[in-house]
Structure formats: C-alpha cells, structure tokens
JSON list of C-alpha atoms in Angstrom, two decimals:
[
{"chain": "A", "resi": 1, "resn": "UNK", "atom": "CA", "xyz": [12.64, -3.64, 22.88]},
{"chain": "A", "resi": 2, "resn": "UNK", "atom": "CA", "xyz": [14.42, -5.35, 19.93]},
{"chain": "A", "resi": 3, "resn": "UNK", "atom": "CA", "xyz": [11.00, -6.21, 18.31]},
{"chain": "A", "resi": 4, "resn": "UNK", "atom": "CA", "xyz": [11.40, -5.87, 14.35]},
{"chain": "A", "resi": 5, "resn": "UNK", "atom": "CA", "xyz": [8.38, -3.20, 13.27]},
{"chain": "A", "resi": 6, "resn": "UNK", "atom": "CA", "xyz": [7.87, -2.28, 9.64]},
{"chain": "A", "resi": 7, "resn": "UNK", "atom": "CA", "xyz": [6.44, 0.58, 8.44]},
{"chain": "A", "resi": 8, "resn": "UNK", "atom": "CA", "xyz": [5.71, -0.20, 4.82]},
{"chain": "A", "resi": 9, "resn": "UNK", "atom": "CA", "xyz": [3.71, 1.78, 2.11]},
{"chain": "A", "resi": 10, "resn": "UNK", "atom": "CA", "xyz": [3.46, -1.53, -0.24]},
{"chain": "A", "resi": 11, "resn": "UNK", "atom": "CA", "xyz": [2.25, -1.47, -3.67]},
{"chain": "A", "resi": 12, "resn": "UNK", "atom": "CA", "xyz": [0.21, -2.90, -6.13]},
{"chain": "A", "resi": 13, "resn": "UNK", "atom": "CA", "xyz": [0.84, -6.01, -8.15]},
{"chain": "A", "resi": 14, "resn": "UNK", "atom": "CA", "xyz": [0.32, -7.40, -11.41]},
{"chain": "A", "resi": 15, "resn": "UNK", "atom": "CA", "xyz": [0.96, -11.33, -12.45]},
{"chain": "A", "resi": 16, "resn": "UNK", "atom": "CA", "xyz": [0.35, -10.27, -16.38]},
{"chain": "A", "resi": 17, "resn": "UNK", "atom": "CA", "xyz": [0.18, -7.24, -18.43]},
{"chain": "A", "resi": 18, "resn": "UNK", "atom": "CA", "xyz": [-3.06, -5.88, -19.38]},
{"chain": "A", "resi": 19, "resn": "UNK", "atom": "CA", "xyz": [-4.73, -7.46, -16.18]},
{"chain": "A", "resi": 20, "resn": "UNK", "atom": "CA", "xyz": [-6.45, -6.10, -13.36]},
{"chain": "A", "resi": 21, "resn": "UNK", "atom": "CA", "xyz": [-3.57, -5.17, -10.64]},
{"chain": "A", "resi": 22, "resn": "UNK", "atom": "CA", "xyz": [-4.11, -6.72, -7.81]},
{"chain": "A", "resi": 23, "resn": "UNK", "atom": "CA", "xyz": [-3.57, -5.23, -4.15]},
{"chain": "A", "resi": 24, "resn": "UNK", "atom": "CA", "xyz": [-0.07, -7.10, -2.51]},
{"chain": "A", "resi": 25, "resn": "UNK", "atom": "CA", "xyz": [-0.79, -9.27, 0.31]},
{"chain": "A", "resi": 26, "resn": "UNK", "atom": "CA", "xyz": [0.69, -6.36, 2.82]},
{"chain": "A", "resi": 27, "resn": "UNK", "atom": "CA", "xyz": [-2.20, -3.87, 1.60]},
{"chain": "A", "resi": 28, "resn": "UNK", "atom": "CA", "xyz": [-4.54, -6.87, 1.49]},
{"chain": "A", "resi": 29, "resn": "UNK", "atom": "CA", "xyz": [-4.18, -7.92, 4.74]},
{"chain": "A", "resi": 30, "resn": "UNK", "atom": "CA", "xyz": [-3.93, -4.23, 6.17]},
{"chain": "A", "resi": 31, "resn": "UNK", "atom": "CA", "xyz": [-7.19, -3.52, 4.41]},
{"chain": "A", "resi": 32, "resn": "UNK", "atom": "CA", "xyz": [-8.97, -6.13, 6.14]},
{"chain": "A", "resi": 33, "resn": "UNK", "atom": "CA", "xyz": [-6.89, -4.50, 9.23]},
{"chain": "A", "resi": 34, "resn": "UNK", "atom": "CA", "xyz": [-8.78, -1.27, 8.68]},
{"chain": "A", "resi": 35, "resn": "UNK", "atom": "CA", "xyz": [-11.89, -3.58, 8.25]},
{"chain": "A", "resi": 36, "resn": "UNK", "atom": "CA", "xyz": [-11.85, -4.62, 11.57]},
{"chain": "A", "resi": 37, "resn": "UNK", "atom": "CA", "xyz": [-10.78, -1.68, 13.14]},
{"chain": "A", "resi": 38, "resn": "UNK", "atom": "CA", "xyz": [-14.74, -0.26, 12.35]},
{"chain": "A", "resi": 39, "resn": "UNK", "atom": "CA", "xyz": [-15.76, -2.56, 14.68]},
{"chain": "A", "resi": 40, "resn": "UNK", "atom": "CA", "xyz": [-14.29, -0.65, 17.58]},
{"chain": "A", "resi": 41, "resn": "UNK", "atom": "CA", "xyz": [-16.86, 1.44, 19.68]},
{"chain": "A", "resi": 42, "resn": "UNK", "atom": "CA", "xyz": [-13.32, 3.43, 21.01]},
{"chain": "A", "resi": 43, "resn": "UNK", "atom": "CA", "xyz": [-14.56, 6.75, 21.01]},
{"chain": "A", "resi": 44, "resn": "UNK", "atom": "CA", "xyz": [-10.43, 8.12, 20.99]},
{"chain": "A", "resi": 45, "resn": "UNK", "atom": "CA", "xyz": [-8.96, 5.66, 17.85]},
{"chain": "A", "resi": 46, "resn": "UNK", "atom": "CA", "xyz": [-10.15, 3.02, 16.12]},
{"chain": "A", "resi": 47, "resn": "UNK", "atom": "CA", "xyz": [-7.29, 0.44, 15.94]},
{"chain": "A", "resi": 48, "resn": "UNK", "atom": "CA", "xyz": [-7.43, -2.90, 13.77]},
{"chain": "A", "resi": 49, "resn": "UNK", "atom": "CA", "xyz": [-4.89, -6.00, 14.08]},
{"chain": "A", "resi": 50, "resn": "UNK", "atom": "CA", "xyz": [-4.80, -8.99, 11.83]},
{"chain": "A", "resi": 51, "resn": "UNK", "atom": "CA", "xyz": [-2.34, -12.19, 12.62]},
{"chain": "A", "resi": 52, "resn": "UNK", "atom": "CA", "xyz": [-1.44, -14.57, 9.45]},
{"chain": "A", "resi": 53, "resn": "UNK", "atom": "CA", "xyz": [0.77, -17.10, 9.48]},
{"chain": "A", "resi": 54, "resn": "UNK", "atom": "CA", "xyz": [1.70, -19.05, 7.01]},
{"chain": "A", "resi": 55, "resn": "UNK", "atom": "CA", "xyz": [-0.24, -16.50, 4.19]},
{"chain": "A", "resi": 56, "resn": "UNK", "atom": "CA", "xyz": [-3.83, -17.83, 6.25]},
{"chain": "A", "resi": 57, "resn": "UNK", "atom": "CA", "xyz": [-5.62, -15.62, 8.47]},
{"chain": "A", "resi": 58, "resn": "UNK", "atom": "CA", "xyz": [-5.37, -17.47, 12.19]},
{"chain": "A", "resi": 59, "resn": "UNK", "atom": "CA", "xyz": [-6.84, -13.97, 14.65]},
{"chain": "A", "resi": 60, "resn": "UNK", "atom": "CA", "xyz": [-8.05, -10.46, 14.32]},
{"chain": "A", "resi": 61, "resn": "UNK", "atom": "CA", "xyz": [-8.52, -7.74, 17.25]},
{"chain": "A", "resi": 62, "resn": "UNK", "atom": "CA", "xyz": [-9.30, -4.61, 17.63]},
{"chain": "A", "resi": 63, "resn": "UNK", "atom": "CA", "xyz": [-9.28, -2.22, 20.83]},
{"chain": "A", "resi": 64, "resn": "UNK", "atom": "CA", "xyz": [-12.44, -2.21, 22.79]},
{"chain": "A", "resi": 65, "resn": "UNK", "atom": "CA", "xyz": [-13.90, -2.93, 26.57]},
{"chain": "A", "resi": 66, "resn": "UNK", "atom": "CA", "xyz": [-13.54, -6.50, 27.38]},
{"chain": "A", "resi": 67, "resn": "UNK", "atom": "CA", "xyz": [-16.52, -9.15, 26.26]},
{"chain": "A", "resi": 68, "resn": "UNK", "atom": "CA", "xyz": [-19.66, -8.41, 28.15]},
{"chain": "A", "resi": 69, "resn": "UNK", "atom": "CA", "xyz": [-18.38, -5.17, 29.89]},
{"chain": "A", "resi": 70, "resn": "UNK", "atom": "CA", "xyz": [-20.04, -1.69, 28.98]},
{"chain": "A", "resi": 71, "resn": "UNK", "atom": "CA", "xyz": [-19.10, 1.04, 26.07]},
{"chain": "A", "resi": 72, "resn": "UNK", "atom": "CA", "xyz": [-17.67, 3.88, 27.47]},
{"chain": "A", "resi": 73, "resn": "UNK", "atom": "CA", "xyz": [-20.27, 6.48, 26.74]},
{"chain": "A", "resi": 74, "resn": "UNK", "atom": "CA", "xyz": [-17.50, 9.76, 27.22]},
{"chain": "A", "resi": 75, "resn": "UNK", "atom": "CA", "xyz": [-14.06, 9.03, 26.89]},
{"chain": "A", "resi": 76, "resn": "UNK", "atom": "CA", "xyz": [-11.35, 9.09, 30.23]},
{"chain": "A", "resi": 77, "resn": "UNK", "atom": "CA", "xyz": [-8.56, 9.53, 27.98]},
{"chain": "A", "resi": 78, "resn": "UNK", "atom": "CA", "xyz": [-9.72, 12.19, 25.70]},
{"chain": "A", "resi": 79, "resn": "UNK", "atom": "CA", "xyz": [-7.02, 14.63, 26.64]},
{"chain": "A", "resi": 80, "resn": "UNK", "atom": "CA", "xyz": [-4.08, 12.12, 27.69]},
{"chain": "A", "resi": 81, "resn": "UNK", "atom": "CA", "xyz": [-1.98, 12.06, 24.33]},
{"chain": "A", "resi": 82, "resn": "UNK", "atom": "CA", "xyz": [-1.76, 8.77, 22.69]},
{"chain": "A", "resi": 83, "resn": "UNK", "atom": "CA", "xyz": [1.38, 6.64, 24.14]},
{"chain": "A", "resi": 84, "resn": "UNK", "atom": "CA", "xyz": [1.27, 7.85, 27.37]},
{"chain": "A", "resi": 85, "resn": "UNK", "atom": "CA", "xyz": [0.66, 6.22, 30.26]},
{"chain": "A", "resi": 86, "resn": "UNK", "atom": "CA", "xyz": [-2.30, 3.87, 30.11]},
{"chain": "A", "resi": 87, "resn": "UNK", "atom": "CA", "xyz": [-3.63, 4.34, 33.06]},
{"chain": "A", "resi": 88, "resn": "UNK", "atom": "CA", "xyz": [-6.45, 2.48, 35.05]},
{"chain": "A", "resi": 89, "resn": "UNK", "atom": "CA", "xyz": [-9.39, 5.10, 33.72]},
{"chain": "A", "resi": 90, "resn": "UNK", "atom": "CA", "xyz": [-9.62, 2.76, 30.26]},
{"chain": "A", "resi": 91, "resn": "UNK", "atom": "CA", "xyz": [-11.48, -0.15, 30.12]},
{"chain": "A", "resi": 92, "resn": "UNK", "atom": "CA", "xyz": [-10.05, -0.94, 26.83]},
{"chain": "A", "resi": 93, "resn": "UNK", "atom": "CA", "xyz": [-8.25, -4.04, 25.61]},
{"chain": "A", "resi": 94, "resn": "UNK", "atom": "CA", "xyz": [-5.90, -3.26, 22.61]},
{"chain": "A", "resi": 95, "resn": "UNK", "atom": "CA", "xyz": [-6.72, -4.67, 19.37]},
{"chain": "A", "resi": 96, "resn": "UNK", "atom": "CA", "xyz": [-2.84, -6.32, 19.59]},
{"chain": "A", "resi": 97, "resn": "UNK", "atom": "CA", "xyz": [-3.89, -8.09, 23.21]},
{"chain": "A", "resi": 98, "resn": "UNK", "atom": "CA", "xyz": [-7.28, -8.91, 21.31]},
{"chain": "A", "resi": 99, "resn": "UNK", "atom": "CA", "xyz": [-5.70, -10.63, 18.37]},
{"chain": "A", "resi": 100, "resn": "UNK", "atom": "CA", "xyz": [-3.36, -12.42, 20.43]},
{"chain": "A", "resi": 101, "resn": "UNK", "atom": "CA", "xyz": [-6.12, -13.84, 22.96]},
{"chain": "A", "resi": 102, "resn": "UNK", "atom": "CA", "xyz": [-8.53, -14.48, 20.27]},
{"chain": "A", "resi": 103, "resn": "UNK", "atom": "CA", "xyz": [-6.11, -16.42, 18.54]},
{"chain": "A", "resi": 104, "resn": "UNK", "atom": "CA", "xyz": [-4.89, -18.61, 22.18]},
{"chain": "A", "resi": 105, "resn": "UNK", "atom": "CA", "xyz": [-8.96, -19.02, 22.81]},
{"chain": "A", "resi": 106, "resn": "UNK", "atom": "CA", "xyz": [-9.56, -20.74, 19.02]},
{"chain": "A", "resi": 107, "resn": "UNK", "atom": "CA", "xyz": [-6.29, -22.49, 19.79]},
{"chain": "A", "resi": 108, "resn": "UNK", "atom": "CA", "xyz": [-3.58, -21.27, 17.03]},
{"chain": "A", "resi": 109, "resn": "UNK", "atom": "CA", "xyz": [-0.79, -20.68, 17.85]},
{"chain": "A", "resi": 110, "resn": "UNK", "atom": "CA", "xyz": [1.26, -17.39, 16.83]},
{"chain": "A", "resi": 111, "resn": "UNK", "atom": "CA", "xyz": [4.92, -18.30, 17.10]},
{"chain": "A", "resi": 112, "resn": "UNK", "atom": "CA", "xyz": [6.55, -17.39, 13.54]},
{"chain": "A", "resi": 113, "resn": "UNK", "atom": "CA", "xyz": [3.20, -15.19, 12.37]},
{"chain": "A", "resi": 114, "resn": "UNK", "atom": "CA", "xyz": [3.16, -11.44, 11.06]},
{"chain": "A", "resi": 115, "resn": "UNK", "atom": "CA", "xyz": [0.59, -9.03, 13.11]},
{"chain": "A", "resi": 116, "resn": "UNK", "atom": "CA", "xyz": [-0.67, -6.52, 10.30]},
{"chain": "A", "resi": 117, "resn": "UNK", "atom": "CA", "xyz": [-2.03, -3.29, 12.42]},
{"chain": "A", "resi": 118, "resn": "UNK", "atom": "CA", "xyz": [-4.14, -0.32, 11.15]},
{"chain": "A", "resi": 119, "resn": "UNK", "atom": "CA", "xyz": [-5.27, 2.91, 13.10]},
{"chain": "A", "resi": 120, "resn": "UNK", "atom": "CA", "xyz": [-7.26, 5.59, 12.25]},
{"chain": "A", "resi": 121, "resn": "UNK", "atom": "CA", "xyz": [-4.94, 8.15, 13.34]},
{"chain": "A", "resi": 122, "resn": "UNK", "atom": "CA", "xyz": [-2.25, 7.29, 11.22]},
{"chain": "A", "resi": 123, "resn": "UNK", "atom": "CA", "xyz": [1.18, 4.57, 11.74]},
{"chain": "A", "resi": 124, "resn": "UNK", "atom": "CA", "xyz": [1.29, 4.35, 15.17]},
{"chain": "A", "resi": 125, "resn": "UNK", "atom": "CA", "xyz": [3.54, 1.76, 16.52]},
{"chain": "A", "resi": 126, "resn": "UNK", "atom": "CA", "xyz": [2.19, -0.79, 19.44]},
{"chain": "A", "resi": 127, "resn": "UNK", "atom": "CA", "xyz": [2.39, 0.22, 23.33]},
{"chain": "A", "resi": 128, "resn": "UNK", "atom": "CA", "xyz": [5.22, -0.87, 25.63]},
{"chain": "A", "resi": 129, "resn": "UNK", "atom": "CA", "xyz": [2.14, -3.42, 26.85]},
{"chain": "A", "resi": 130, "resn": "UNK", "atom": "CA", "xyz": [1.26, -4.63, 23.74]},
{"chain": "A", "resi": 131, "resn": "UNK", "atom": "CA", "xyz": [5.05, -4.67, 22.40]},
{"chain": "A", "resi": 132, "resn": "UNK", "atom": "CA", "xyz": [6.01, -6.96, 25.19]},
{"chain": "A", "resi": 133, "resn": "UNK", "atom": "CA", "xyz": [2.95, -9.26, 24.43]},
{"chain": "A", "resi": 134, "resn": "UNK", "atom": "CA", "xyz": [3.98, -9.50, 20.65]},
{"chain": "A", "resi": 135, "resn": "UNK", "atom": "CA", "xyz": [7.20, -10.39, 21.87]},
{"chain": "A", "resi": 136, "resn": "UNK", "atom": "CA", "xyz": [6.14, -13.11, 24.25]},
{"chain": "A", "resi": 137, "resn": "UNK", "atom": "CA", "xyz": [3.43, -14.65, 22.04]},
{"chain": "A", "resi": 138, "resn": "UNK", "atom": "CA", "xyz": [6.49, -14.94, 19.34]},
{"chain": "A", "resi": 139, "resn": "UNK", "atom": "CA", "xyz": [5.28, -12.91, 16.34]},
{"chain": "A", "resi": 140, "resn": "UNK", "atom": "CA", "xyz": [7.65, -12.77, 14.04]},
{"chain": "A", "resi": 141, "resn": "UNK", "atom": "CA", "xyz": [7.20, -9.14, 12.57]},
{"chain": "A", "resi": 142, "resn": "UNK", "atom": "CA", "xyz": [4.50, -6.15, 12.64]},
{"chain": "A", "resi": 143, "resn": "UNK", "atom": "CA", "xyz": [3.44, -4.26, 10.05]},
{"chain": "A", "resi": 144, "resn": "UNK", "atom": "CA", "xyz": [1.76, -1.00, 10.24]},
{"chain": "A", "resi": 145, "resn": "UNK", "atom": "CA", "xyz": [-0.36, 0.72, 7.72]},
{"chain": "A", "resi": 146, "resn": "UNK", "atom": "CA", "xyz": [-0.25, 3.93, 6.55]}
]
C-alpha cells in the first residue's frame, strides 16, 4: 500500500513567552485518541482512533465486538502475535473500521481528513484490513502515537 503513515513524537507549543505551553494539535488529538481507546473491553490491546477534518472532530472508534454482540470473556487471540492473520476467532471490529463507520452512520464524510490512532502497546501501524479501508474512505494521512 502507498498509504502515507506518520509516526510523529510532536511537541509542545507556546503562542507567548511566559504562558502556559499548550499541547500541539497532533498530541491533542492523540490524547483524546488514548481517551477513547479506554473504552475498549479488548482484553489483548486497547486501540483508539480519532478522524478530524478540517481541525473539527467528525468520528472516533475504537476496537471492540460489534453493537449489541457479547464481550469476549477469554481472549481467542491471546497467543496469535499482533499483525497476523485475523482470523475468524475475533469478534472484534477495529477502532479504524469503527471510526470510519461511525463517521458514514452520522453522515460526514472523510475524504481529505487525518485519522489520529493510539494503542496501548505502543506505534503500531493499521492492518492490511483497516489500511485498505483508510484508503478507500479517502483519509488523507494517519498519525500514530507514541
């Protein structure tokens, strides 16, 4: 895939001297990445995405069963590593496919917008499954947290 990924480390800002710095937008919007990420009952990784286009907030996802289906109570995938194949024994939707569906069912649209994603394992870049859906819902650029 020719998808453009960024793996930035961004830092802080200040508009004047002897102000308060301010977090940049990247580590502002991957906070609120990380924010959503606690709301996945994943038992494996916690992932949060956030989609903002035009510096507004338009979707977030994170990975979990689909609406109205069951927590897994012991994970299938406890011993498959991370990137490998996905495998029927999930029930989880990615928090990428999440952000992207959440955003079609309130109607925005995605085309030109930046997905901002957060694990709790560390950078980890998006699936072939989900990299294929970024690409075909027309985000512009993904940026991963540290």
């Amino acid at each position: 895939m020719t998808k453009k990924m960024t793996n930035q480390l961004p830092g802080k800002t200040s508009s004047r001297p002897g102000h308060k710095i301010r977090p940049s937008k990247c580590d502002y919007y991957l906070a609120i990445a990380e924010g959503v990420a606690q709301r996945s009952p994943c038992l494996k990784m916690q992932v949060g995405a956030v989609l903002v286009k035009h510096d507004a907030i338009i979707s977030t996802g994170y990975n979990g069963p689909a609406r109205g289906e069951k927590h897994c109570k012991i994970c299938a995938r406890k011993d498959v590593p991370s990137g490998s194949a996905y495998g029927e024994n999930c029930p989880a939707v990615h928090a990428e496919e999440n952000a992207i569906i959440n955003a079609a069912r309130q109607g925005n649209s995605t085309v030109g917008s930046v997905l901002y994603l957060w694990t709790s394992k560390g950078p980890c870049e998006p699936c072939y499954r989900c990299e294929r859906a970024i690409i075909n819902a027309g985000i512009a650029d993904v940026i991963i947290g540290p």
